Amino acid sequence: MAWKTLDEMDLAGKVVLVRVDINVPVENGVVTDATRIEKIVPTLKDIIAEGGKPVLLAHFGRPKGKVVPEMSLKPLVPVLAEKLGCTVKFAEDCVGGPAKAAVAALGTGEVLLLENTRFHAGEEKNDPELSAAMAALGEVYVNDAFSAAHRAHSSTEGIAHILPAAAGRLMEAELKALEAALGDPVRPVTAVVGGAKVSTKLDLLGNLVSKVDNLVIGGGMANTFLVAQGIDVGKSLAEREMAETAREIMTKAVNAGCRIVLPKDVVVAREFKAGAESETVAADACPADAMILDAGPEAVAEISKVFDESKTLIWNGPLGAFEIAPFDTATNAAAQKAAALTKAGLLTSVAGGGDTVAALNKAGVAADFSYISTAGGAFLEWMEGKELPGVAALMK
Ligand code: ADP
Ligand code: MG
């Protein structure tokens, strides 16, 4: 790998500053989903096993550079201690006197959690003074927060240039999976891009057409591409002002040798609600008073065939309005197909995006994909081909 990992660092007896994402949902002071905490456990256990002393840097919520008591990380201490099975101490500030004293008092086999980095205005400005104050607390820096790596903040980027820096286990796993999907993938590569709007995924589409062999377009986004071909989509969600942009993407795809797959049939309804009457029609036959809410069975068959012929799949965005049945049908079927191929060892499948992860969970297939990224914005920026500052800073 082009990034340094824990294996290349000398951690024995050293204070290791670890940037983690433990921005977990909390209700009335109680953590309601500890997944993000569970995911950092391997990194911290490895550091402790190597004789290092982990000191955690993390943000929580959006305090916008001010101390907001409701956004303190302190309530997470018991959950961290339970998941790690060791003593977890807390410092009331992530730099300065309280942090230094807590680091000095930290014993081997213990973990120290520092208060919310975003309580300092310098964090999101990547203020060199704040980065230096953080770096002064330890000897090695480890970043295990891929989900925050698209932001150049003091705790995600600035500090990495001051201390010897490496990727934690979670970051390492994410980078490996993403490399396998777009960096140096086994071909043919297929991308599925769905979701609501073309306008929010322009950079993503532009990057993918130059990198993948097949681009399956679904969801409301497909409607815009149908409009771009002169097709009337009735009352469907479509960005009619983006038609020219969609045509440009199609031209770019032709020039790059990327095949674009649009639905040949669609499921339409007059209302978007549970139990609404729906019918399947050809993609160019949406009634004027109806809207396209899902891809049809012929489209699903074509997508399945494309998956059969692919070795690598990268997926962002549902194929239809999956929140309400039966408009989740195409998304479920395509997801199940991808999962089956992955299970059979025939496909490497990587997916990400807030609604995409929800849709794959709903389809019951998330565990069968090669990798599901929960990184949200960072995953999308990576799919857009952008350099993530937090990752770039870990390069050898
Ligand atoms: P992600 O969060 O995975 O990046 P998006 O936010 O781009 O995905 O898209 C998900 C949204 O797109 C869902 O709310 C879904 O209902 C909506 N959507 C998909 N297809 C359609 C459609 N045909 N008409 C309206 N909304 C759609
Ligand atoms: Mg979304």
XYZ file of N, CA, C and O in Angstrom, residues 122-310:
756
model
N -9.974 26.538 15.818
C -8.862 26.226 14.936
C -8.983 24.868 14.244
O -8.383 24.649 13.197
N -9.749 23.950 14.838
C -9.839 22.600 14.288
C -10.262 22.606 12.817
O -9.566 22.108 11.940
N -11.419 23.206 12.550
C -11.933 23.167 11.178
C -11.185 24.117 10.238
O -11.329 24.048 9.034
N -10.372 25.014 10.826
C -9.556 25.914 9.996
C -8.183 25.318 9.748
O -7.343 25.934 9.092
N -7.940 24.135 10.314
C -6.626 23.487 10.194
C -5.529 24.441 10.674
O -4.478 24.567 10.044
N -5.808 25.109 11.791
C -4.899 26.097 12.360
C -3.581 25.435 12.795
O -3.578 24.519 13.618
N -2.447 25.890 12.239
C -1.161 25.256 12.551
C -0.837 25.253 14.047
O -0.227 24.316 14.541
N -1.271 26.306 14.758
C -0.989 26.358 16.198
C -1.728 25.257 16.941
O -1.187 24.622 17.848
N -2.980 25.024 16.548
C -3.756 23.970 17.197
C -3.173 22.599 16.843
O -3.032 21.730 17.712
N -2.806 22.425 15.566
C -2.199 21.157 15.145
C -0.952 20.876 15.971
O -0.735 19.753 16.433
N -0.130 21.917 16.171
C 1.116 21.755 16.930
C 0.821 21.424 18.387
O 1.511 20.598 18.997
N -0.215 22.063 18.942
C -0.571 21.804 20.346
C -1.045 20.357 20.514
O -0.751 19.707 21.515
N -1.773 19.853 19.524
C -2.204 18.447 19.577
C -0.983 17.531 19.462
O -0.814 16.589 20.235
N -0.135 17.844 18.488
C 1.040 16.996 18.228
C 1.962 16.935 19.451
O 2.601 15.917 19.703
N 1.995 18.041 20.224
C 2.889 18.113 21.384
C 2.540 17.079 22.444
O 3.347 16.787 23.328
N 1.325 16.510 22.359
C 0.886 15.553 23.382
C 1.446 14.152 23.175
O 1.432 13.333 24.087
N 1.876 13.850 21.938
C 2.275 12.464 21.674
C 3.486 12.357 20.774
O 4.128 13.355 20.434
N 3.778 11.122 20.382
C 4.980 10.874 19.568
C 4.662 10.287 18.199
O 5.480 10.341 17.285
N 3.488 9.678 18.090
C 3.071 9.060 16.825
C 1.612 9.447 16.578
O 0.840 9.604 17.530
N 1.248 9.609 15.294
C -0.139 9.910 14.944
C -0.710 8.795 14.075
O -0.060 8.342 13.123
N -1.900 8.344 14.450
C -2.592 7.311 13.667
C -3.977 7.836 13.303
O -4.700 8.340 14.165
N -4.318 7.768 12.022
C -5.658 8.206 11.615
C -6.503 6.983 11.302
O -6.176 6.190 10.424
N -7.605 6.834 12.050
C -8.514 5.713 11.817
C -9.902 6.215 11.439
O -10.877 5.483 11.517
N -9.965 7.476 11.017
C -11.260 8.094 10.712
C -11.354 8.423 9.222
O -11.280 9.584 8.821
N -11.527 7.388 8.384
C -11.673 7.643 6.952
C -12.837 8.594 6.701
O -12.778 9.463 5.823
N -13.907 8.441 7.468
C -15.113 9.253 7.274
C -14.868 10.740 7.480
O -15.672 11.563 7.064
N -13.760 11.101 8.120
C -13.439 12.523 8.314
C -12.255 12.943 7.442
O -11.777 14.071 7.537
N -11.787 12.024 6.579
C -10.545 12.264 5.831
C -10.708 13.224 4.656
O -9.727 13.673 4.077
N -11.972 13.549 4.291
C -12.168 14.504 3.199
C -12.065 15.936 3.694
O -12.181 16.876 2.928
N -11.838 16.085 4.991
C -11.706 17.420 5.562
C -10.270 17.634 6.020
O -9.718 16.795 6.721
N -9.693 18.766 5.643
C -8.345 19.098 6.119
C -8.484 19.892 7.411
O -8.574 21.115 7.398
N -8.575 19.178 8.519
C -8.676 19.810 9.833
C -7.380 19.541 10.604
O -6.570 18.708 10.200
N -7.234 20.240 11.732
C -6.014 20.049 12.539
C -5.827 18.588 12.926
O -4.739 18.043 12.817
N -6.902 17.943 13.373
C -6.771 16.572 13.885
C -6.795 15.520 12.784
O -6.540 14.346 13.049
N -7.129 15.923 11.543
C -7.174 14.939 10.456
C -6.045 15.124 9.447
O -5.711 14.205 8.712
N -5.479 16.335 9.396
C -4.484 16.608 8.364
C -3.259 17.329 8.907
O -2.129 16.860 8.757
N -3.489 18.469 9.565
C -2.367 19.287 10.053
C -1.383 18.492 10.899
O -0.164 18.508 10.656
N -1.908 17.772 11.856
C -1.073 17.015 12.792
C -0.254 15.924 12.093
O 0.850 15.599 12.517
N -0.795 15.392 10.990
C -0.116 14.288 10.284
C 1.206 14.738 9.669
O 2.057 13.913 9.340
N 1.352 16.050 9.485
C 2.600 16.561 8.914
C 3.649 16.870 9.981
O 4.775 17.217 9.671
N 3.226 16.782 11.252
C 4.153 17.103 12.335
C 4.744 15.836 12.951
O 5.934 15.776 13.251
N 3.904 14.819 13.131
C 4.347 13.557 13.749
C 4.461 12.459 12.697
O 3.835 12.544 11.640
N 5.261 11.392 12.976
C 5.217 10.218 12.102
C 3.762 9.724 12.053
O 3.134 9.597 13.099
N 3.225 9.488 10.850
C 1.786 9.227 10.730
C 1.495 7.934 9.977
O 2.200 7.570 9.038
N 0.436 7.248 10.407
C 0.044 5.997 9.750
C -1.468 5.822 9.791
O -2.154 6.475 10.584
N -1.954 4.918 8.947
C -3.378 4.577 8.941
C -3.659 3.528 9.996
O -2.867 2.598 10.181
N -4.782 3.664 10.693
C -5.224 2.629 11.632
C -5.849 1.476 10.849
O -5.969 1.522 9.627
N -6.243 0.431 11.575
C -6.769 -0.777 10.917
C -8.046 -0.530 10.131
O -8.249 -1.100 9.059
N -8.925 0.305 10.677
C -10.196 0.579 10.005
C -9.952 1.375 8.726
O -10.478 1.067 7.651
N -9.123 2.396 8.835
C -8.731 3.196 7.667
C -8.052 2.304 6.626
O -8.327 2.397 5.427
N -7.203 1.417 7.085
C -6.476 0.518 6.195
C -7.452 -0.382 5.422
O -7.330 -0.543 4.199
N -8.436 -0.926 6.127
C -9.423 -1.809 5.490
C -10.230 -1.033 4.452
O -10.494 -1.521 3.340
N -10.613 0.189 4.792
C -11.410 1.007 3.878
C -10.600 1.332 2.622
O -11.073 1.186 1.499
N -9.338 1.731 2.825
C -8.497 2.093 1.683
C -8.238 0.890 0.777
O -8.253 1.000 -0.454
N -8.043 -0.270 1.375
C -7.808 -1.485 0.582
C -9.037 -1.805 -0.268
O -8.914 -2.133 -1.452
N -10.211 -1.725 0.349
C -11.457 -2.031 -0.369
C -11.677 -1.036 -1.504
O -12.052 -1.414 -2.620
N -11.436 0.229 -1.242
C -11.664 1.244 -2.262
C -10.647 1.127 -3.393
O -10.992 1.294 -4.569
N -9.410 0.790 -3.051
C -8.392 0.578 -4.079
C -8.794 -0.565 -5.006
O -8.629 -0.499 -6.223
N -9.337 -1.623 -4.390
C -9.736 -2.797 -5.174
C -10.905 -2.471 -6.097
O -11.114 -3.131 -7.117
N -11.682 -1.458 -5.754
C -12.859 -1.134 -6.551
C -12.583 -0.118 -7.657
O -13.114 -0.227 -8.755
N -11.755 0.868 -7.376
C -11.538 1.908 -8.402
C -10.071 2.198 -8.682
O -9.728 2.635 -9.774
N -9.218 1.974 -7.716
C -7.798 2.306 -7.886
C -7.142 1.405 -8.912
O -6.628 1.862 -9.932
N -7.194 0.112 -8.640
C -6.564 -0.853 -9.536
C -7.484 -2.084 -9.628
O -7.141 -3.167 -9.181
N -8.671 -1.904 -10.210
C -9.689 -2.957 -10.149
C -9.491 -4.053 -11.196
O -8.857 -3.826 -12.222
N -10.038 -5.229 -10.888
C -10.110 -6.300 -11.866
C -11.275 -5.967 -12.802
O -12.377 -5.671 -12.350
N -11.031 -5.959 -14.107
C -12.069 -5.597 -15.073
C -12.808 -6.807 -15.606
O -12.262 -7.906 -15.538
N -14.018 -6.622 -16.147
C -14.736 -5.364 -16.291
C -15.263 -4.800 -14.953
O -15.642 -5.549 -14.084
N -15.289 -3.478 -14.886
C -15.799 -2.778 -13.712
C -17.146 -2.145 -14.060
O -17.283 -1.490 -15.090
N -18.124 -2.355 -13.184
C -19.429 -1.724 -13.366
C -19.704 -0.802 -12.193
O -19.446 -1.164 -11.047
N -20.217 0.380 -12.494
C -20.667 1.281 -11.437
C -22.180 1.406 -11.534
O -22.729 1.485 -12.638
N -22.829 1.394 -10.399
C -24.254 1.710 -10.342
C -24.370 3.059 -9.655
O -23.849 3.238 -8.554
N -24.984 4.006 -10.326
C -25.228 5.293 -9.694
C -26.719 5.576 -9.765
O -27.313 5.622 -10.842
N -27.317 5.701 -8.591
C -28.742 5.997 -8.526
C -28.969 7.126 -7.562
O -28.064 7.899 -7.271
N -30.184 7.202 -7.042
C -30.493 8.269 -6.102
C -31.351 9.317 -6.749
O -31.868 9.127 -7.852
N -31.461 10.437 -6.065
C -32.454 11.418 -6.460
C -32.017 12.291 -7.641
O -32.721 12.396 -8.641
N -30.864 12.920 -7.508
C -30.541 14.005 -8.444
C -29.205 13.873 -9.148
O -28.213 13.476 -8.543
N -29.166 14.297 -10.396
C -27.924 14.367 -11.164
C -27.037 15.479 -10.584
O -25.828 15.315 -10.438
N -27.676 16.591 -10.203
C -26.903 17.774 -9.805
C -26.005 17.510 -8.601
O -24.952 18.125 -8.471
N -26.406 16.577 -7.704
C -25.581 16.308 -6.533
C -24.474 15.298 -6.849
O -23.590 15.080 -6.027
N -24.533 14.676 -8.036
C -23.563 13.619 -8.337
C -22.852 13.825 -9.676
O -22.370 12.878 -10.287
N -22.767 15.087 -10.085
C -22.126 15.400 -11.361
C -20.670 14.989 -11.409
O -20.221 14.345 -12.363
N -19.916 15.369 -10.358
C -18.486 15.052 -10.336
C -18.280 13.549 -10.324
O -17.349 13.021 -10.939
N -19.170 12.884 -9.624
C -19.084 11.433 -9.505
C -19.291 10.780 -10.878
O -18.510 9.927 -11.300
N -20.331 11.205 -11.580
C -20.597 10.641 -12.907
C -19.443 10.931 -13.854
O -18.994 10.055 -14.600
N -18.956 12.170 -13.793
C -17.862 12.576 -14.676
C -16.617 11.731 -14.457
O -15.940 11.333 -15.399
N -16.307 11.440 -13.209
C -15.125 10.634 -12.896
C -15.332 9.180 -13.307
O -14.450 8.552 -13.891
N -16.528 8.657 -13.037
C -16.766 7.229 -13.289
C -16.729 6.872 -14.767
O -16.193 5.835 -15.139
N -17.303 7.731 -15.619
C -17.332 7.360 -17.042
C -15.928 7.176 -17.613
O -15.732 6.417 -18.554
N -14.947 7.836 -17.002
C -13.587 7.673 -17.507
C -12.882 6.470 -16.885
O -11.789 6.115 -17.287
N -13.495 5.842 -15.886
C -12.815 4.754 -15.174
C -13.479 3.392 -15.294
O -12.814 2.369 -15.145
N -14.800 3.359 -15.497
C -15.491 2.067 -15.477
C -15.895 1.634 -16.883
O -15.926 2.440 -17.821
N -16.205 0.349 -17.020
C -16.611 -0.191 -18.318
C -18.120 -0.048 -18.543
O -18.568 0.149 -19.660
N -18.881 -0.190 -17.455
C -20.342 -0.035 -17.540
C -20.814 0.915 -16.464
O -20.366 0.821 -15.319
N -21.719 1.790 -16.821
C -22.311 2.695 -15.831
C -23.825 2.519 -15.872
O -24.482 2.878 -16.849
N -24.348 1.909 -14.815
C -25.793 1.710 -14.695
C -26.370 2.922 -13.982
O -25.956 3.248 -12.870
N -27.296 3.602 -14.642
C -27.904 4.783 -14.023
C -29.340 4.452 -13.646
O -30.112 3.931 -14.453
N -29.678 4.750 -12.388
C -31.017 4.443 -11.902
C -31.573 5.577 -11.065
O -30.973 6.642 -10.952
N -32.733 5.345 -10.462
C -33.346 6.329 -9.577
C -33.846 7.551 -10.319
O -33.990 7.555 -11.545
N -34.057 8.616 -9.554
C -34.548 9.844 -10.154
C -33.552 10.387 -11.181
O -33.914 11.035 -12.162
N -32.289 10.062 -10.942
C -31.220 10.488 -11.845
C -31.415 9.960 -13.269
O -31.155 10.657 -14.256
N -31.911 8.728 -13.370
C -32.159 8.137 -14.689
C -33.225 8.939 -15.433
O -33.164 9.088 -16.659
N -34.189 9.490 -14.694
C -35.251 10.282 -15.334
C -34.654 11.467 -16.084
O -35.093 11.816 -17.185
N -33.671 12.097 -15.466
C -33.021 13.245 -16.106
C -32.328 12.811 -17.407
O -32.371 13.531 -18.414
N -31.725 11.626 -17.393
C -31.077 11.120 -18.611
C -32.120 10.765 -19.673
O -31.872 10.947 -20.876
N -33.289 10.288 -19.249
C -34.361 10.008 -20.214
C -34.820 11.321 -20.854
O -34.980 11.415 -22.072
N -34.991 12.347 -20.016
C -35.379 13.671 -20.529
C -34.342 14.159 -21.549
O -34.685 14.711 -22.596
N -33.076 13.897 -21.238
C -31.988 14.331 -22.122
C -32.080 13.670 -23.496
O -31.541 14.168 -24.484
N -32.775 12.537 -23.558
C -32.960 11.844 -24.830
C -34.291 12.202 -25.475
O -34.750 11.530 -26.396
N -34.924 13.244 -24.942
C -36.174 13.713 -25.533
C -37.405 12.943 -25.083
O -38.482 13.064 -25.673
N -37.261 12.147 -24.012
C -38.392 11.351 -23.523
C -39.183 12.144 -22.477
O -38.605 12.817 -21.623
N -40.520 12.073 -22.585
C -41.387 12.756 -21.637
C -41.559 11.868 -20.400
O -41.989 10.716 -20.526
N -41.201 12.371 -19.227
C -41.293 11.541 -18.020
C -42.433 11.980 -17.096
O -42.453 11.660 -15.910
N -43.429 12.685 -17.660
C -44.618 13.049 -16.883
C -44.281 13.853 -15.649
O -43.552 14.840 -15.704
N -44.804 13.397 -14.495
C -44.616 14.128 -13.238
C -43.414 13.609 -12.444
O -43.247 13.920 -11.260
N -42.576 12.827 -13.095
C -41.413 12.246 -12.404
C -40.475 13.315 -11.864
O -40.378 14.411 -12.425
N -39.753 12.941 -10.800
C -38.646 13.772 -10.342
C -37.590 13.751 -11.447
O -37.113 12.704 -11.840
N -37.275 14.907 -11.989
C -36.243 15.004 -13.033
C -35.757 16.436 -13.046
O -36.525 17.361 -12.778
N -34.488 16.620 -13.326
C -33.941 17.975 -13.393
C -33.843 18.360 -14.856
O -32.837 18.096 -15.511
N -34.913 18.949 -15.336
C -34.986 19.248 -16.772
C -33.877 20.204 -17.222
O -33.390 20.109 -18.348
N -33.444 21.092 -16.314
C -32.383 22.041 -16.650
C -31.012 21.360 -16.738
O -30.043 21.969 -17.181
N -30.953 20.082 -16.328
C -29.677 19.358 -16.381
C -29.566 18.484 -17.629
O -28.607 17.714 -17.770
N -30.513 18.609 -18.539
C -30.536 17.726 -19.714
C -29.249 17.852 -20.538
O -28.666 16.853 -20.954
N -28.797 19.094 -20.726
C -27.591 19.312 -21.523
C -26.371 18.664 -20.843
O -25.546 18.016 -21.498
N -26.296 18.818 -19.529
C -25.217 18.202 -18.759
C -25.256 16.687 -18.906
O -24.216 16.037 -19.065
N -26.447 16.121 -18.839
C -26.590 14.663 -18.980
C -26.090 14.224 -20.365
O -25.425 13.201 -20.494
N -26.415 15.033 -21.391
C -25.937 14.689 -22.750
C -24.409 14.743 -22.817
O -23.766 13.916 -23.460
N -23.831 15.716 -22.126
C -22.361 15.820 -22.105
C -21.739 14.585 -21.456
O -20.719 14.065 -21.925
N -22.375 14.121 -20.385
C -21.860 12.923 -19.701
C -21.951 11.721 -20.635
O -21.024 10.908 -20.727
N -23.056 11.634 -21.391
C -23.217 10.511 -22.317
C -22.154 10.551 -23.424
O -21.601 9.520 -23.810
N -21.856 11.749 -23.911
C -20.821 11.889 -24.941
C -19.457 11.489 -24.385
O -18.690 10.764 -25.020
N -19.190 11.957 -23.164
C -17.923 11.625 -22.514
C -17.797 10.105 -22.362
O -16.716 9.527 -22.555
N -18.909 9.464 -22.036
C -18.911 8.004 -21.863
C -18.586 7.313 -23.183
O -17.758 6.403 -23.227
N -19.219 7.754 -24.255
C -18.968 7.148 -25.568
C -17.483 7.258 -25.899
O -16.835 6.287 -26.289
N -16.921 8.449 -25.695
C -15.505 8.670 -26.008
C -14.567 7.818 -25.153
O -13.487 7.443 -25.593
N -14.998 7.525 -23.918
C -14.149 6.753 -23.006
C -14.392 5.255 -23.132
O -13.753 4.462 -22.443
N -15.336 4.864 -23.988
C -15.635 3.437 -24.130
C -16.418 2.877 -22.957
O -16.363 1.686 -22.666
N -17.150 3.755 -22.272
C -17.984 3.318 -21.142
C -19.424 3.165 -21.617
O -19.992 4.078 -22.212
N -19.987 2.002 -21.355
C -21.369 1.750 -21.774
C -22.334 2.255 -20.702
O -22.205 1.909 -19.532
N -23.278 3.103 -21.096
C -24.264 3.591 -20.135
C -25.527 2.746 -20.243
O -26.047 2.516 -21.346
N -25.994 2.248 -19.093
C -27.203 1.426 -19.067
C -28.315 2.214 -18.384
O -28.242 2.525 -17.195
N -29.343 2.559 -19.185
C -30.517 3.241 -18.636
C -31.677 2.247 -18.645
O -31.695 1.325 -19.460
N -32.649 2.419 -17.732
C -33.761 1.448 -17.691
C -34.596 1.482 -18.973
O -34.962 2.552 -19.450
N -34.888 0.275 -19.503
C -35.747 0.199 -20.699
C -37.215 0.161 -20.301
O -38.083 0.502 -21.093
N -37.480 -0.294 -19.090
C -38.853 -0.216 -18.580
C -38.832 0.329 -17.153
O -37.793 0.263 -16.468
N -39.953 0.885 -16.737
C -40.017 1.566 -15.439
C -41.357 1.281 -14.752
O -42.333 0.906 -15.406
N -41.359 1.468 -13.422
C -42.593 1.314 -12.649
C -43.113 2.718 -12.344
O -42.371 3.560 -11.821
N -44.369 2.966 -12.721
C -44.935 4.305 -12.522
C -46.139 4.245 -11.590
O -46.788 3.208 -11.451
N -46.414 5.384 -10.939
C -47.578 5.491 -10.056
C -48.050 6.935 -10.072
O -47.314 7.837 -10.478
N -49.289 7.133 -9.622
C -49.835 8.507 -9.567
C -49.478 9.171 -8.247
O -49.490 10.389 -8.135
N -49.228 8.313 -7.234
C -48.901 8.854 -5.911
C -47.684 8.121 -5.364
O -47.506 6.942 -5.647
N -46.915 8.835 -4.524
C -45.789 8.188 -3.862
C -46.202 7.898 -2.431
O -45.993 8.713 -1.530
N -46.889 6.768 -2.264
C -47.268 6.357 -0.899
C -47.476 4.861 -0.865
O -47.649 4.215 -1.915
N -47.425 4.308 0.349
C -47.577 2.855 0.502
C -48.919 2.421 -0.064
O -49.937 3.078 0.145
N -48.894 1.347 -0.822
C -50.126 0.786 -1.366
C -50.643 1.508 -2.600
O -51.731 1.183 -3.099
N -49.871 2.502 -3.098
C -50.315 3.216 -4.308
C -50.354 2.234 -5.484
O -49.518 1.337 -5.582
N -51.340 2.404 -6.335
C -51.448 1.548 -7.512
C -50.283 1.856 -8.455
O -49.969 3.019 -8.700
N -49.641 0.818 -8.966
C -48.507 1.062 -9.852
C -48.582 0.142 -11.071
O -49.290 -0.867 -11.053
N -47.885 0.517 -12.127
C -47.831 -0.343 -13.316
C -46.465 -0.222 -13.974
O -45.738 0.751 -13.768
N -46.116 -1.237 -14.755
C -44.842 -1.223 -15.468
C -45.091 -0.798 -16.906
O -46.001 -1.310 -17.563
N -44.304 0.157 -17.369
C -44.438 0.641 -18.759
C -43.036 0.775 -19.374
O -42.031 0.767 -18.648
N -42.984 0.901 -20.680
C -41.701 1.167 -21.341
C -41.186 2.525 -20.861
O -41.982 3.406 -20.502
N -39.860 2.682 -20.854
C -39.275 3.904 -20.302
C -39.754 5.161 -21.029
O -39.778 6.251 -20.457
N -40.185 5.010 -22.300
C -40.644 6.200 -23.042
C -42.164 6.317 -23.033
O -42.737 7.046 -23.838
N -42.806 5.601 -22.095
C -44.276 5.612 -22.094
C -44.850 5.969 -20.733
O -45.909 5.479 -20.335
N -44.162 6.855 -20.019
C -44.701 7.283 -18.724
C -45.912 8.183 -18.968
O -45.808 9.190 -19.680
N -47.086 7.840 -18.415
C -48.269 8.692 -18.614
C -48.016 10.111 -18.077
O -47.257 10.276 -17.110
N -48.644 11.100 -18.678
C -48.395 12.503 -18.330
C -48.702 12.805 -16.866
O -48.084 13.677 -16.272
N -49.658 12.065 -16.271
C -50.044 12.348 -14.888
C -49.376 11.391 -13.885
O -49.757 11.365 -12.726
N -48.382 10.619 -14.356
C -47.739 9.636 -13.464
C -46.261 9.965 -13.259
O -45.702 10.817 -13.954
N -45.657 9.290 -12.294
C -44.212 9.483 -12.087
C -43.508 8.137 -12.020
O -44.051 7.148 -11.544
N -42.249 8.167 -12.501
C -41.409 6.968 -12.472
C -40.813 6.845 -11.078
O -40.153 7.766 -10.596
N -41.059 5.694 -10.428
C -40.550 5.523 -9.063
C -39.599 4.340 -8.906
O -39.001 4.157 -7.856
N -39.489 3.536 -9.974
C -38.560 2.405 -9.885
C -38.222 1.928 -11.295
O -38.909 2.266 -12.267
N -37.153 1.134 -11.386
C -36.822 0.483 -12.655
C -37.704 -0.763 -12.782
O -38.125 -1.333 -11.768
N -37.989 -1.190 -14.009
C -38.877 -2.328 -14.241
C -38.118 -3.647 -14.324
O -36.880 -3.684 -14.232
N -38.855 -4.756 -14.524
C -38.236 -6.090 -14.556
C -37.249 -6.298 -15.711
O -36.228 -6.977 -15.540
N -37.546 -5.689 -16.864
C -36.618 -5.829 -17.993
C -35.294 -5.135 -17.652
O -34.208 -5.641 -17.949
N -35.396 -3.968 -17.013
C -34.195 -3.243 -16.583
C -33.399 -4.075 -15.588
O -32.170 -4.178 -15.681
N -34.100 -4.698 -14.643
C -33.421 -5.524 -13.637
C -32.699 -6.689 -14.308
O -31.551 -7.008 -13.969
N -33.355 -7.308 -15.316
C -32.724 -8.430 -16.029
C -31.459 -7.965 -16.733
O -30.431 -8.656 -16.720
N -31.531 -6.772 -17.334
C -30.345 -6.255 -18.034
C -29.216 -5.948 -17.038
O -28.050 -6.263 -17.295
N -29.576 -5.360 -15.903
C -28.578 -5.042 -14.880
C -27.932 -6.333 -14.355
O -26.709 -6.419 -14.192
N -28.757 -7.362 -14.145
C -28.231 -8.650 -13.661
C -27.222 -9.221 -14.644
O -26.193 -9.784 -14.258
N -27.541 -9.073 -15.930
C -26.648 -9.593 -16.965
C -25.317 -8.823 -16.941
O -24.244 -9.418 -17.053
N -25.406 -7.523 -16.785
C -24.185 -6.707 -16.692
C -23.354 -7.146 -15.480
O -22.140 -7.289 -15.568
N -24.028 -7.403 -14.360
C -23.317 -7.871 -13.154
C -22.630 -9.215 -13.440
O -21.497 -9.441 -13.032
N -23.363 -10.115 -14.139
C -22.792 -11.432 -14.467
C -21.487 -11.282 -15.238
O -20.572 -12.086 -15.086
N -21.431 -10.263 -16.077
C -20.254 -10.079 -16.938
C -19.169 -9.231 -16.277
O -18.153 -8.923 -16.898
N -19.397 -8.818 -15.023
C -18.446 -7.930 -14.341
C -17.616 -8.681 -13.312
O -18.027 -9.711 -12.792
